[in-house]
Coordinates of C-alpha atoms and ligand atoms in Angstrom, one line a residue:
X1 CA 123.6 2.2 -37.5
X2 CA 124.0 -1.2 -36.0
X3 CA 123.5 -1.4 -32.3
X4 CA 125.8 -3.8 -30.9
X5 CA 124.8 -5.3 -27.6
X6 CA 128.3 -6.0 -26.2
X7 CA 128.2 -9.2 -24.1
X8 CA 130.0 -8.1 -20.9
X9 CA 130.5 -11.1 -18.7
X10 CA 130.6 -9.0 -15.7
X11 CA 127.2 -8.0 -16.4
X12 CA 125.8 -11.3 -17.4
X13 CA 122.5 -12.1 -16.0
X14 CA 122.8 -13.8 -12.5
X15 CA 124.6 -17.0 -13.0
X16 CA 122.2 -19.8 -12.6
X17 CA 123.5 -23.3 -11.8
X18 CA 123.3 -25.5 -14.7
X19 CA 120.5 -27.7 -13.4
X20 CA 118.5 -24.5 -12.9
X21 CA 119.0 -23.5 -16.5
X22 CA 116.1 -24.6 -18.7
X23 CA 118.0 -24.0 -21.9
X24 CA 120.2 -26.9 -21.1
X25 CA 119.4 -30.4 -22.2
X26 CA 117.6 -32.4 -19.6
X27 CA 120.4 -35.1 -19.3
X28 CA 122.9 -32.3 -18.6
X29 CA 120.6 -30.8 -16.0
X30 CA 120.1 -34.1 -14.3
X31 CA 123.8 -34.9 -14.4
X32 CA 124.7 -31.6 -12.8
X33 CA 122.1 -31.9 -10.1
X34 CA 122.9 -35.5 -9.3
X35 CA 126.5 -34.4 -8.9
X36 CA 125.6 -31.9 -6.2
X37 CA 123.3 -34.2 -4.2
X38 CA 124.3 -36.0 -1.0
X39 CA 123.3 -39.6 -0.4
X40 CA 120.5 -38.5 1.9
X41 CA 119.1 -36.1 -0.8
X42 CA 119.3 -39.0 -3.4
X43 CA 117.5 -41.5 -1.3
X44 CA 114.9 -38.8 -0.3
X45 CA 114.0 -38.5 -4.0
X46 CA 113.2 -42.3 -4.1
X47 CA 110.8 -42.0 -1.1
X48 CA 106.9 -41.5 -1.9
X49 CA 104.9 -40.9 1.2
X50 CA 101.1 -41.0 1.4
X51 CA 99.6 -37.6 2.3
X52 CA 97.9 -39.0 5.4
X53 CA 101.1 -40.7 6.6
X54 CA 103.1 -37.4 6.8
X55 CA 103.8 -36.7 10.4
X56 CA 103.9 -33.0 9.3
X57 CA 104.2 -31.2 6.0
X58 CA 107.7 -30.3 7.2
X59 CA 108.8 -33.8 6.6
X60 CA 108.8 -33.1 2.9
X61 CA 111.7 -30.7 3.6
X62 CA 113.2 -32.7 6.4
X63 CA 113.6 -35.8 4.4
X64 CA 113.7 -34.3 1.0
X65 CA 110.8 -36.5 -0.1
X66 CA 110.6 -37.0 -4.0
X67 CA 106.9 -37.4 -4.1
X68 CA 103.7 -37.5 -2.0
X69 CA 100.6 -39.3 -3.2
X70 CA 97.0 -39.5 -2.2
X71 CA 96.0 -43.1 -2.0
X72 CA 92.4 -44.1 -2.5
X73 CA 91.3 -42.5 0.7
X74 CA 93.9 -39.8 1.2
X75 CA 92.1 -36.5 0.7
X76 CA 93.0 -32.9 1.5
X77 CA 91.2 -31.3 4.4
X78 CA 88.8 -29.7 1.8
X79 CA 87.9 -31.8 -1.1
X80 CA 87.5 -29.2 -3.8
X81 CA 89.7 -28.2 -6.6
X82 CA 91.0 -25.2 -4.6
X83 CA 91.4 -27.5 -1.5
X84 CA 93.6 -29.9 -3.5
X85 CA 95.6 -27.1 -5.0
X86 CA 96.1 -25.5 -1.5
X87 CA 97.4 -28.9 -0.2
X88 CA 99.7 -29.7 -3.0
X89 CA 101.2 -26.2 -3.3
X90 CA 101.6 -26.2 0.5
X91 CA 103.8 -29.3 0.3
X92 CA 105.6 -28.0 -2.8
X93 CA 106.6 -24.8 -0.8
X94 CA 108.3 -27.2 1.7
X95 CA 110.1 -29.1 -1.1
X96 CA 111.4 -25.8 -2.4
X97 CA 112.9 -24.9 1.0
X98 CA 115.4 -27.9 0.6
X99 CA 119.0 -27.1 -0.1
X100 CA 118.7 -27.9 -3.8
X101 CA 115.1 -26.8 -4.1
X102 CA 114.1 -30.0 -5.9
X103 CA 110.4 -29.8 -6.6
X104 CA 108.0 -32.5 -5.3
X105 CA 105.9 -34.6 -7.7
X106 CA 102.3 -35.2 -6.4
X107 CA 100.3 -38.3 -7.6
X108 CA 96.9 -40.0 -7.4
X109 CA 94.7 -42.5 -9.1
X110 CA 93.0 -40.5 -11.9
X111 CA 91.7 -43.8 -13.5
X112 CA 88.4 -42.6 -14.8
X113 CA 88.6 -38.8 -14.6
X114 CA 90.2 -36.7 -11.9
X115 CA 88.0 -39.1 -9.7
X116 CA 89.3 -38.0 -6.3
X117 CA 88.1 -34.5 -6.8
X118 CA 84.6 -33.5 -6.0
X119 CA 83.2 -31.8 -9.0
X120 CA 85.4 -33.4 -11.6
X121 CA 83.8 -35.3 -14.4
X122 CA 83.8 -39.1 -13.9
X123 CA 84.4 -41.0 -17.0
X124 CA 83.4 -44.6 -17.7
X125 CA 85.8 -47.0 -16.2
X126 CA 88.4 -48.6 -18.6
X127 CA 86.2 -51.6 -19.4
X128 CA 83.7 -49.2 -20.8
X129 CA 86.3 -47.2 -22.7
X130 CA 87.5 -50.6 -24.0
X131 CA 84.0 -51.2 -25.3
X132 CA 84.0 -48.1 -27.4
X133 CA 86.8 -49.5 -29.6
X134 CA 87.3 -45.8 -30.4
X135 CA 90.9 -44.8 -29.7
X136 CA 90.3 -41.1 -30.6
X137 CA 87.6 -41.0 -27.9
X138 CA 90.0 -42.6 -25.3
X139 CA 92.6 -40.0 -26.1
X140 CA 90.2 -37.3 -25.6
X141 CA 88.9 -38.7 -22.3
X142 CA 92.4 -39.0 -20.8
X143 CA 93.3 -35.5 -22.1
X144 CA 90.2 -34.0 -20.4
X145 CA 91.3 -36.0 -17.3
X146 CA 94.7 -34.5 -17.6
X147 CA 93.3 -31.0 -17.7
X148 CA 91.1 -31.5 -14.7
X149 CA 93.7 -33.0 -12.6
X150 CA 96.2 -30.3 -13.5
X151 CA 93.6 -27.8 -12.7
X152 CA 93.4 -29.2 -9.2
X153 CA 97.3 -29.1 -9.0
X154 CA 98.0 -32.8 -9.5
X155 CA 100.7 -33.6 -12.1
X156 CA 100.9 -37.4 -11.9
X157 CA 98.3 -40.0 -12.7
X158 CA 98.6 -43.5 -11.6
X159 CA 97.0 -44.4 -14.9
X160 CA 96.3 -46.0 -17.3
X161 CA 95.9 -49.4 -15.9
X162 CA 96.8 -51.6 -18.8
X163 CA 96.0 -55.0 -17.3
X164 CA 94.9 -57.6 -19.8
X165 CA 92.2 -59.1 -17.6
X166 CA 91.7 -62.8 -18.2
X167 CA 89.6 -64.0 -15.2
X168 CA 86.5 -61.8 -14.8
X169 CA 86.2 -62.9 -11.2
X170 CA 89.1 -60.4 -10.6
X171 CA 87.9 -57.3 -8.7
X172 CA 89.9 -55.0 -11.0
X173 CA 88.5 -56.3 -14.3
X174 CA 86.8 -53.0 -14.8
X175 CA 90.2 -51.2 -14.6
X176 CA 91.2 -53.1 -17.7
X177 CA 90.5 -52.2 -21.2
X178 CA 89.7 -55.8 -22.0
X179 CA 91.0 -59.3 -22.5
X180 CA 92.8 -58.8 -25.8
X181 CA 96.4 -57.8 -25.6
X182 CA 96.4 -55.9 -28.9
X183 CA 93.4 -54.0 -28.1
X184 CA 94.7 -53.1 -24.7
X185 CA 98.0 -52.1 -26.3
X186 CA 96.3 -49.7 -28.6
X187 CA 94.3 -48.2 -25.6
X188 CA 97.6 -47.9 -23.6
X189 CA 99.1 -45.8 -26.5
X190 CA 96.1 -43.5 -26.7
X191 CA 95.8 -43.2 -22.9
X192 CA 99.5 -42.2 -22.4
X193 CA 99.2 -39.7 -25.2
X194 CA 96.0 -38.3 -23.6
X195 CA 97.7 -37.8 -20.2
X196 CA 101.1 -36.8 -21.4
X197 CA 100.4 -35.1 -24.8
X198 CA 102.3 -36.2 -27.9
X199 CA 105.2 -36.3 -25.5
X200 CA 105.6 -35.5 -21.8
X201 CA 106.3 -31.7 -21.6
X202 CA 106.2 -28.5 -19.7
X203 CA 102.7 -27.8 -21.0
X204 CA 100.1 -27.1 -18.1
X205 CA 97.9 -29.9 -19.4
X206 CA 100.6 -32.5 -19.8
X207 CA 100.7 -34.8 -16.7
X208 CA 102.8 -37.8 -16.0
X209 CA 101.1 -41.0 -16.9
X210 CA 101.9 -44.3 -15.1
X211 CA 101.2 -47.6 -16.9
X212 CA 100.3 -50.3 -14.4
X213 CA 100.6 -52.8 -12.9
X214 CA 103.7 -54.4 -14.3
X215 CA 103.4 -57.4 -15.2
X216 CA 100.6 -59.8 -15.5
X217 CA 98.3 -58.4 -12.9
X218 CA 95.3 -59.4 -14.8
X219 CA 96.2 -63.0 -15.3
X220 CA 96.3 -64.4 -11.6
X221 CA 94.9 -67.8 -10.8
X222 CA 91.2 -67.5 -10.2
X223 CA 91.4 -63.8 -10.6
X224 CA 92.6 -63.3 -7.1
X225 CA 93.8 -59.8 -6.7
X226 CA 97.6 -59.7 -6.0
X227 CA 97.7 -63.3 -6.6
X228 CA 100.0 -65.5 -8.8
X229 CA 100.0 -65.5 -12.5
X230 CA 101.2 -69.0 -13.4
X231 CA 102.3 -69.3 -17.1
X232 CA 105.3 -69.8 -19.4
X233 CA 107.4 -66.8 -20.2
X234 CA 106.1 -67.2 -23.8
X235 CA 102.5 -66.9 -22.6
X236 CA 103.5 -64.0 -20.2
X237 CA 105.1 -62.1 -23.0
X238 CA 102.3 -62.8 -25.5
X239 CA 99.5 -61.8 -23.2
X240 CA 100.9 -59.2 -20.9
X241 CA 103.8 -57.4 -22.4
X242 CA 102.3 -55.8 -25.5
X243 CA 100.6 -52.9 -23.6
X244 CA 103.9 -52.1 -21.9
X245 CA 105.8 -52.1 -25.2
X246 CA 103.1 -49.8 -26.5
X247 CA 103.2 -47.5 -23.4
X248 CA 107.0 -47.3 -23.6
X249 CA 106.9 -46.5 -27.2
X250 CA 104.3 -43.8 -26.5
X251 CA 106.8 -42.2 -24.1
X252 CA 105.2 -43.2 -20.7
X253 CA 107.3 -41.6 -18.0
X254 CA 106.5 -43.9 -15.1
X255 CA 105.4 -47.6 -14.6
X256 CA 103.9 -49.1 -11.5
X257 CA 105.0 -52.5 -10.5
X258 CA 102.3 -55.1 -9.6
X259 CA 101.6 -56.6 -6.2
X260 CA 101.1 -59.9 -8.1
X261 CA 103.6 -62.7 -8.7
X262 CA 104.7 -64.6 -11.7
X263 CA 105.1 -68.3 -11.0
X264 CA 105.3 -67.7 -7.3
X265 CA 107.7 -64.7 -7.5
X266 CA 106.6 -61.2 -6.4
X267 CA 107.0 -58.7 -9.2
X268 CA 108.4 -56.2 -6.8
X269 CA 111.5 -58.3 -6.5
X270 CA 111.8 -59.6 -10.1
X271 CA 115.1 -58.1 -11.5
X272 CA 114.9 -60.0 -14.7
X273 CA 111.4 -58.5 -15.7
X274 CA 111.9 -55.0 -14.1
X275 CA 115.5 -54.4 -15.2
X276 CA 116.5 -56.8 -18.0
X277 CA 113.2 -56.9 -19.9
X278 CA 111.5 -53.5 -19.1
X279 CA 114.4 -51.2 -18.8
X280 CA 116.8 -53.2 -21.1
X281 CA 114.8 -55.1 -23.8
X282 CA 111.9 -52.5 -24.0
X283 CA 114.1 -49.5 -23.4
X284 CA 112.0 -47.9 -20.7
X285 CA 113.8 -44.7 -19.7
X286 CA 111.3 -43.4 -17.0
X287 CA 111.1 -44.5 -13.5
X288 CA 109.5 -47.5 -11.7
X289 CA 107.3 -46.9 -8.7
X290 CA 106.2 -49.7 -6.3
X291 CA 102.6 -50.2 -5.4
X292 CA 101.0 -49.4 -2.0
X293 CA 103.5 -51.0 0.5
X294 CA 103.9 -53.7 -2.0
X295 CA 107.6 -54.3 -1.2
X296 CA 106.5 -55.3 2.3
X297 CA 105.1 -58.4 0.8
X298 CA 108.6 -59.6 -0.2
X299 CA 109.6 -60.9 3.2
X300 CA 109.1 -60.3 7.0
X301 CA 112.4 -58.1 7.0
X302 CA 111.8 -54.6 5.7
X303 CA 115.4 -53.8 5.2
X304 CA 115.8 -56.9 3.1
X305 CA 112.7 -56.0 1.1
X306 CA 114.2 -52.6 0.4
X307 CA 117.4 -54.2 -0.7
X308 CA 115.6 -56.7 -3.0
X309 CA 113.1 -54.2 -4.5
X310 CA 115.8 -51.5 -5.2
X311 CA 118.3 -54.0 -6.6
X312 CA 115.5 -55.4 -8.7
X313 CA 115.0 -52.0 -10.5
X314 CA 112.4 -50.2 -8.5
X315 CA 113.3 -46.5 -8.5
X316 CA 110.6 -45.1 -6.2
X317 CA 109.0 -46.7 -3.2
X318 CA 105.3 -46.0 -2.4
X319 CA 105.2 -45.8 1.5
X320 CA 101.7 -45.5 3.0
X321 CA 103.1 -45.2 6.6
X322 CA 104.7 -42.7 8.8
X323 CA 106.9 -42.9 11.9
X324 CA 104.8 -44.9 14.6
X325 CA 103.9 -47.6 12.0
X326 CA 106.3 -50.3 10.8
X327 CA 107.8 -49.9 7.4
X328 CA 107.4 -46.2 7.3
X329 CA 109.2 -43.6 5.0
X330 CA 111.7 -42.7 7.7
X331 CA 112.7 -46.3 8.2
X332 CA 112.8 -46.7 4.3
X333 CA 115.4 -43.9 4.1
X334 CA 117.4 -45.1 7.0
X335 CA 117.4 -48.6 5.8
X336 CA 118.4 -47.8 2.2
X337 CA 121.3 -45.5 3.5
X338 CA 122.6 -48.5 5.6
X339 CA 122.3 -50.8 2.6
X340 CA 124.4 -48.4 0.5
X341 CA 127.0 -48.1 3.3
X342 CA 127.1 -51.9 3.6
X343 CA 127.5 -52.0 -0.2
X344 CA 124.4 -54.1 -0.5
X345 CA 122.9 -51.6 -2.8
X346 CA 125.4 -49.9 -5.1
X347 CA 125.7 -46.1 -5.4
X348 CA 125.3 -46.7 -9.2
X349 CA 121.8 -48.2 -8.7
X350 CA 120.9 -45.3 -6.5
X351 CA 122.2 -42.8 -9.1
X352 CA 120.4 -44.6 -11.8
X353 CA 117.1 -44.4 -9.9
X354 CA 117.5 -40.7 -8.9
X355 CA 118.6 -39.8 -12.5
X356 CA 115.4 -41.4 -13.9
X357 CA 113.2 -39.4 -11.4
X358 CA 115.1 -36.1 -12.0
X359 CA 114.9 -36.5 -15.8
X360 CA 111.1 -36.8 -15.5
X361 CA 110.9 -33.7 -13.2
X362 CA 113.0 -31.7 -15.6
X363 CA 111.0 -32.9 -18.7
X364 CA 107.8 -31.8 -16.9
X365 CA 109.1 -28.3 -16.2
X366 CA 108.5 -28.8 -12.5
X367 CA 111.7 -26.7 -11.7
X368 CA 110.4 -23.7 -13.7
X369 CA 106.8 -24.1 -12.7
X370 CA 106.5 -26.0 -9.4
X371 CA 103.3 -24.5 -8.4
X372 CA 100.4 -25.7 -10.5
X373 CA 98.1 -22.8 -10.3
X374 CA 96.3 -22.5 -13.8
X375 CA 93.1 -20.6 -13.3
X376 CA 91.8 -21.7 -16.8
X377 CA 92.3 -25.3 -16.1
X378 CA 90.8 -25.0 -12.6
X379 CA 87.8 -23.2 -14.0
X380 CA 87.3 -26.0 -16.6
X381 CA 86.9 -28.8 -13.9
X382 CA 83.3 -30.2 -14.4
X383 CA 82.5 -27.9 -17.3
X384 CA 79.8 -28.6 -19.8
X385 CA 82.5 -29.1 -22.5
X386 CA 84.2 -31.8 -20.4
X387 CA 80.9 -33.4 -19.4
X388 CA 80.0 -33.6 -23.2
X389 CA 83.2 -35.6 -23.9
X390 CA 82.3 -38.1 -21.1
X391 CA 78.7 -38.3 -22.3
X392 CA 80.1 -39.2 -25.8
X393 CA 82.3 -42.0 -24.1
X394 CA 79.2 -43.3 -22.3
X395 CA 77.1 -43.5 -25.5
X396 CA 79.9 -45.3 -27.3
X397 CA 80.7 -47.6 -24.4
X398 CA 77.1 -49.2 -24.2
X399 CA 76.9 -52.7 -25.7
X400 CA 73.5 -54.0 -26.8
X401 CA 73.5 -57.6 -25.8
X402 CA 69.8 -58.4 -26.8
X403 CA 67.0 -56.6 -28.6
X404 CA 64.0 -58.9 -29.0
X405 CA 60.6 -57.4 -30.1
X406 CA 62.6 -54.4 -31.2
X407 CA 62.1 -53.2 -27.7
X408 CA 64.8 -50.6 -28.2
X409 CA 65.0 -47.7 -28.9
X410 CA 62.2 -46.4 -26.8
X411 CA 60.0 -43.7 -28.1
X412 CA 60.5 -40.3 -26.3
X413 CA 56.8 -39.9 -26.6
X414 CA 56.0 -43.2 -24.7
X415 CA 53.0 -42.7 -22.5
X416 CA 53.7 -44.6 -19.3
X417 CA 57.3 -45.7 -18.6
X418 CA 58.2 -47.6 -15.4
X419 CA 61.7 -47.2 -14.2
X420 CA 62.8 -49.7 -11.6
X421 CA 66.1 -51.1 -9.8
X422 CA 68.5 -49.8 -7.3
X423 CA 70.8 -48.5 -10.1
X424 CA 68.4 -46.1 -11.8
X425 CA 69.0 -43.2 -9.4
X426 CA 72.3 -44.2 -7.7
X427 CA 75.5 -42.1 -8.9
X428 CA 77.6 -44.5 -6.7
X429 CA 76.5 -47.5 -8.6
X430 CA 77.0 -45.6 -11.9
X431 CA 80.6 -44.6 -10.9
X432 CA 81.8 -47.7 -9.2
X433 CA 85.0 -47.8 -7.2
X434 CA 87.8 -45.1 -7.3
X435 CA 85.2 -42.3 -7.1
X436 CA 85.8 -39.7 -4.3
X437 CA 86.8 -42.7 -2.2
X438 CA 88.7 -45.8 -2.7
X439 CA 85.7 -48.1 -2.7
X440 CA 83.5 -45.7 -4.5
X441 CA 81.4 -42.8 -3.1
X442 CA 80.0 -41.3 -6.4
X443 CA 77.0 -40.0 -4.6
X444 CA 79.2 -37.4 -3.1
X445 CA 80.0 -35.7 -6.4
X446 CA 77.8 -34.0 -9.1
X447 CA 76.3 -35.9 -12.1
X448 CA 73.2 -37.1 -13.9
X449 CA 71.6 -40.4 -12.9
X450 CA 70.0 -42.6 -15.5
X451 CA 66.6 -41.8 -14.0
X452 CA 67.4 -38.0 -14.2
X453 CA 68.5 -38.4 -17.8
X454 CA 65.4 -40.3 -18.7
X455 CA 63.2 -37.6 -17.2
X456 CA 65.0 -34.9 -19.2
X457 CA 64.8 -36.8 -22.4
X458 CA 61.0 -38.0 -22.6
X459 CA 58.1 -35.9 -23.7
X460 CA 56.4 -33.7 -21.1
X461 CA 53.3 -36.0 -21.4
X462 CA 55.2 -39.1 -20.6
X463 CA 54.2 -40.4 -17.1
X464 CA 57.3 -42.0 -15.5
X465 CA 56.8 -44.3 -12.4
X466 CA 60.0 -44.7 -10.4
X467 CA 59.9 -47.7 -8.2
X468 CA 63.2 -49.0 -6.9
X469 CA 61.9 -52.3 -5.8
X470 CA 59.4 -52.6 -8.6
X471 CA 56.4 -52.7 -6.2
X472 CA 54.5 -50.3 -8.3
X473 CA 54.9 -50.4 -12.0
X474 CA 51.8 -48.4 -13.0
X475 CA 50.5 -50.4 -16.1
X476 CA 53.5 -49.4 -18.1
X477 CA 54.0 -49.4 -21.9
X478 CA 57.7 -50.5 -21.2
X479 CA 59.8 -51.1 -18.1
X480 CA 63.4 -50.1 -17.7
X481 CA 65.1 -52.1 -15.1
X482 CA 68.6 -50.8 -13.8
X483 CA 70.6 -53.4 -11.8
X484 CA 74.2 -54.6 -11.3
X485 CA 77.0 -54.4 -9.0
X486 CA 77.4 -51.9 -6.0
X487 CA 80.7 -50.2 -5.8
X488 CA 84.1 -52.0 -5.0
X489 CA 87.8 -51.6 -5.7
X490 CA 90.6 -54.0 -5.9
X491 CA 90.5 -57.3 -3.8
X492 CA 87.1 -56.2 -2.3
X493 CA 85.7 -56.9 -5.8
X494 CA 87.1 -60.3 -6.2
X495 CA 84.1 -62.9 -6.6
X496 CA 83.8 -66.7 -6.9
X497 CA 80.8 -66.3 -9.0
X498 CA 79.4 -63.6 -11.2
X499 CA 75.6 -64.3 -10.8
X500 CA 73.4 -61.3 -11.2
X501 CA 72.1 -60.8 -7.7
X502 CA 68.9 -62.8 -7.1
X503 CA 66.9 -59.7 -6.1
X504 CA 68.0 -58.2 -9.4
X505 CA 66.8 -61.4 -11.3
X506 CA 63.4 -61.2 -9.4
X507 CA 63.0 -57.6 -10.4
X508 CA 63.5 -58.3 -14.1
X509 CA 61.0 -61.2 -13.7
X510 CA 58.5 -58.9 -12.0
X511 CA 58.8 -56.5 -14.7
X512 CA 58.4 -59.3 -17.3
X513 CA 55.1 -60.2 -15.5
X514 CA 53.7 -56.8 -16.4
X515 CA 53.6 -57.9 -20.1
X516 CA 55.2 -54.8 -21.2
X517 CA 58.6 -54.8 -23.1
X518 CA 61.4 -55.0 -20.5
X519 CA 64.7 -53.2 -21.0
X520 CA 67.5 -54.3 -18.6
X521 CA 70.4 -52.0 -18.1
X522 CA 73.4 -53.6 -16.4
X523 CA 75.7 -51.4 -14.2
X524 CA 78.7 -53.6 -13.6
X525 CA 82.4 -53.8 -13.7
X526 CA 82.4 -57.0 -15.8
X527 CA 80.1 -59.4 -17.5
X528 CA 77.6 -61.0 -15.1
X529 CA 75.9 -64.4 -15.4
X530 CA 72.4 -63.4 -16.3
X531 CA 70.5 -66.6 -15.5
X532 CA 66.7 -66.2 -15.9
X533 CA 67.2 -62.4 -16.4
X534 CA 68.4 -63.2 -19.9
X535 CA 65.0 -64.6 -21.2
X536 CA 63.0 -62.3 -18.9
X537 CA 64.4 -59.2 -20.7
X538 CA 63.5 -58.2 -24.2
X539 CA 66.4 -55.9 -24.5
X540 CA 69.8 -55.9 -22.4
X541 CA 72.3 -53.1 -22.4
X542 CA 75.7 -53.5 -20.8
X543 CA 76.4 -49.9 -19.4
X544 CA 79.5 -51.0 -17.4
X545 CA 80.4 -48.3 -14.9
X546 CA 79.5 -45.2 -17.0
X547 CA 80.4 -42.4 -14.5
X548 CA 78.6 -39.1 -13.9
X549 CA 77.1 -38.6 -17.4
X550 CA 74.0 -40.7 -17.3
X551 CA 72.6 -38.7 -20.2
X552 CA 74.8 -40.9 -22.4
X553 CA 72.6 -43.9 -21.4
X554 CA 69.4 -42.1 -22.2
X555 CA 70.9 -41.1 -25.6
X556 CA 71.2 -44.8 -26.4
X557 CA 67.8 -45.8 -24.8
X558 CA 65.8 -43.3 -26.8
X559 CA 67.9 -43.6 -30.0
X560 CA 69.6 -40.4 -30.2
X561 CA 72.7 -42.5 -30.4
X562 CA 72.5 -46.0 -31.9
X563 CA 74.7 -48.5 -30.0
X564 CA 78.1 -49.1 -31.3
X565 CA 79.8 -50.7 -28.3
X566 CA 81.6 -54.1 -28.7
X567 CA 82.4 -56.5 -25.9
X568 CA 85.9 -56.0 -24.7
X569 CA 85.7 -59.5 -23.1
X570 CA 83.8 -62.6 -23.6
X571 CA 80.4 -62.8 -21.7
X572 CA 80.1 -66.2 -19.9
X573 CA 77.1 -68.4 -20.1
X574 CA 77.5 -69.6 -16.5
X575 CA 80.0 -69.7 -13.7
X576 CA 81.4 -73.0 -14.8
X577 CA 82.9 -71.4 -17.8
X578 CA 85.1 -69.2 -15.3
X579 CA 86.7 -72.0 -13.6
X580 CA 89.9 -72.2 -15.7
X581 CA 91.2 -68.5 -15.3
X582 CA 89.4 -67.5 -18.5
X583 CA 86.0 -68.2 -20.2
X584 CA 86.1 -71.8 -21.3
X585 CA 83.9 -73.4 -24.0
X586 CA 81.5 -71.3 -26.1
X587 CA 80.7 -68.0 -24.3
X588 CA 77.2 -66.7 -24.2
X589 CA 78.5 -63.8 -26.2
X590 CA 82.0 -63.6 -27.9
X591 CA 84.6 -61.0 -27.8
X592 CA 83.7 -58.0 -30.0
X593 CA 79.9 -58.8 -29.9
X594 CA 77.5 -55.9 -30.0
X595 CA 74.2 -55.4 -31.7
X596 CA 73.2 -52.3 -33.6
X597 CA 69.8 -50.8 -33.8
Ligands
LIG1 C1 96.6 -49.4 -4.9 C2 96.5 -49.9 -6.3 C3 97.2 -49.0 -7.2 C4 97.1 -47.5 -6.8 C5 97.9 -47.4 -5.5 C6 97.8 -46.0 -5.0 O1 96.7 -50.4 -3.9 O2 97.0 -51.2 -6.4 O3 96.6 -49.3 -8.4 O4 97.7 -46.7 -7.8 O5 97.5 -48.3 -4.6 O6 96.5 -45.7 -4.6

């Protein structure tokens, strides 16, 4: 007997509005929802407020904010995975109280792991990932990052930075995968796939990626952060566009627009590049988000800035300020509404921006799963498995620049080993900027320093003398010197010269005076001008900013992993070679250089 389940309309499941029906195509859901929205509700979706700027969590509901971010120093009251989840879900509950229940999208800078979250694994910064020349490893690193940030409730990463850094004096060189457009493009593809999955989806470990900062952020004159990239359109396209073509082809759902300018014109107001080139020619279908109050730099008149930026093609505006400060998220909403009323910004442009945002939210499944609670993902934050992936990235990122007298690898059975330098036992130096705080506070999280890694690698009979200032070397059979840059981020890292600090050079020379082989390990966000340290070292390892898994450095030091890293950027001989916006003349070491054992 065939049982007929007669479909009786009267008894159909409760009718859901089309936009709330996940069985419908995303485009149809977005169209339906857009058609129900008031202008206020549309403009609210285009506003992204910083967590610390919110006058009250209720503002998410009052203004129907589309997004909230944690900028470099905006942390929840309790910085733990549970603390992040509680804060994000708390704001989400406000968003779901709005008339149309449009879920909020929360974002932060997961640029080398879920690096704002205490306990998360901190990966090598992009310059180190670039040095691995291993796309599969980068895919894995970003996927682990996606899992850890999703475990803490964050579904939008302001990453990958796909800058093609040309002038290594730029404070954000370490956020770039390197100086070669093609190499950065390949990394962009893998990073987007790592964050989003094969395609952005409703999967719990699929988070929205954000390629940044469009366009030419790494090519400014003198490497000045937020400065001016002066070049022909041919050069602009050749050097800086390939990573965005790759990211768009990989399905990146958002792109962040750069603070910087091209030939004197701020990117936040460049309609030709944002709309005609990126959205038109490259076919980018996601949404464009501004950088941190970047539109304020367009002119002294905020309302005019809003008009210029939105008409240029920006879809969401990152607003770090609340009422009580100029250029705040309430003023943004009021100004944009006035501009539409005055027909200075068309409703079509608003609808395009909001549709782009809504389509991403539908694709991520935010309407079906607005709360991020995934106990398995939260439990995996900082797990041994995740740390192992980061350790493999560290190993593969180290570049052997010199190895005279076969100083490396060291023997695990070495009798007396001196370890000197401020970087040997300093998780902050190891992690660099964008770690727990904007300027870098790696010491506040959990990891393994290089000294700790050495201690747990050598034989029980090895006597290790640790002397940060090298005052006491203890008649060593070898000396490991760990020096380099203290943490910085963005413009605070801009430098006019890249000399290794004099005290670091002196330390290497002091180690040299012991007569034992000297192994210098550099913790830096870019190549450094080594000066006398070059000859005073028997071996030199560029470790970049390896993150929490210092064991990966010891793996190379003692030969458990033979170095495979290749320079992602040229290594200058001196500062004079840096004067022309890129390394001029014959560099000390060329792009792609790296010694094996
Ligand atoms: C910063 C950076 C950008 C970051 C944003 C939010 O100024 O330029 O990379 O994503 O603000 O923290």
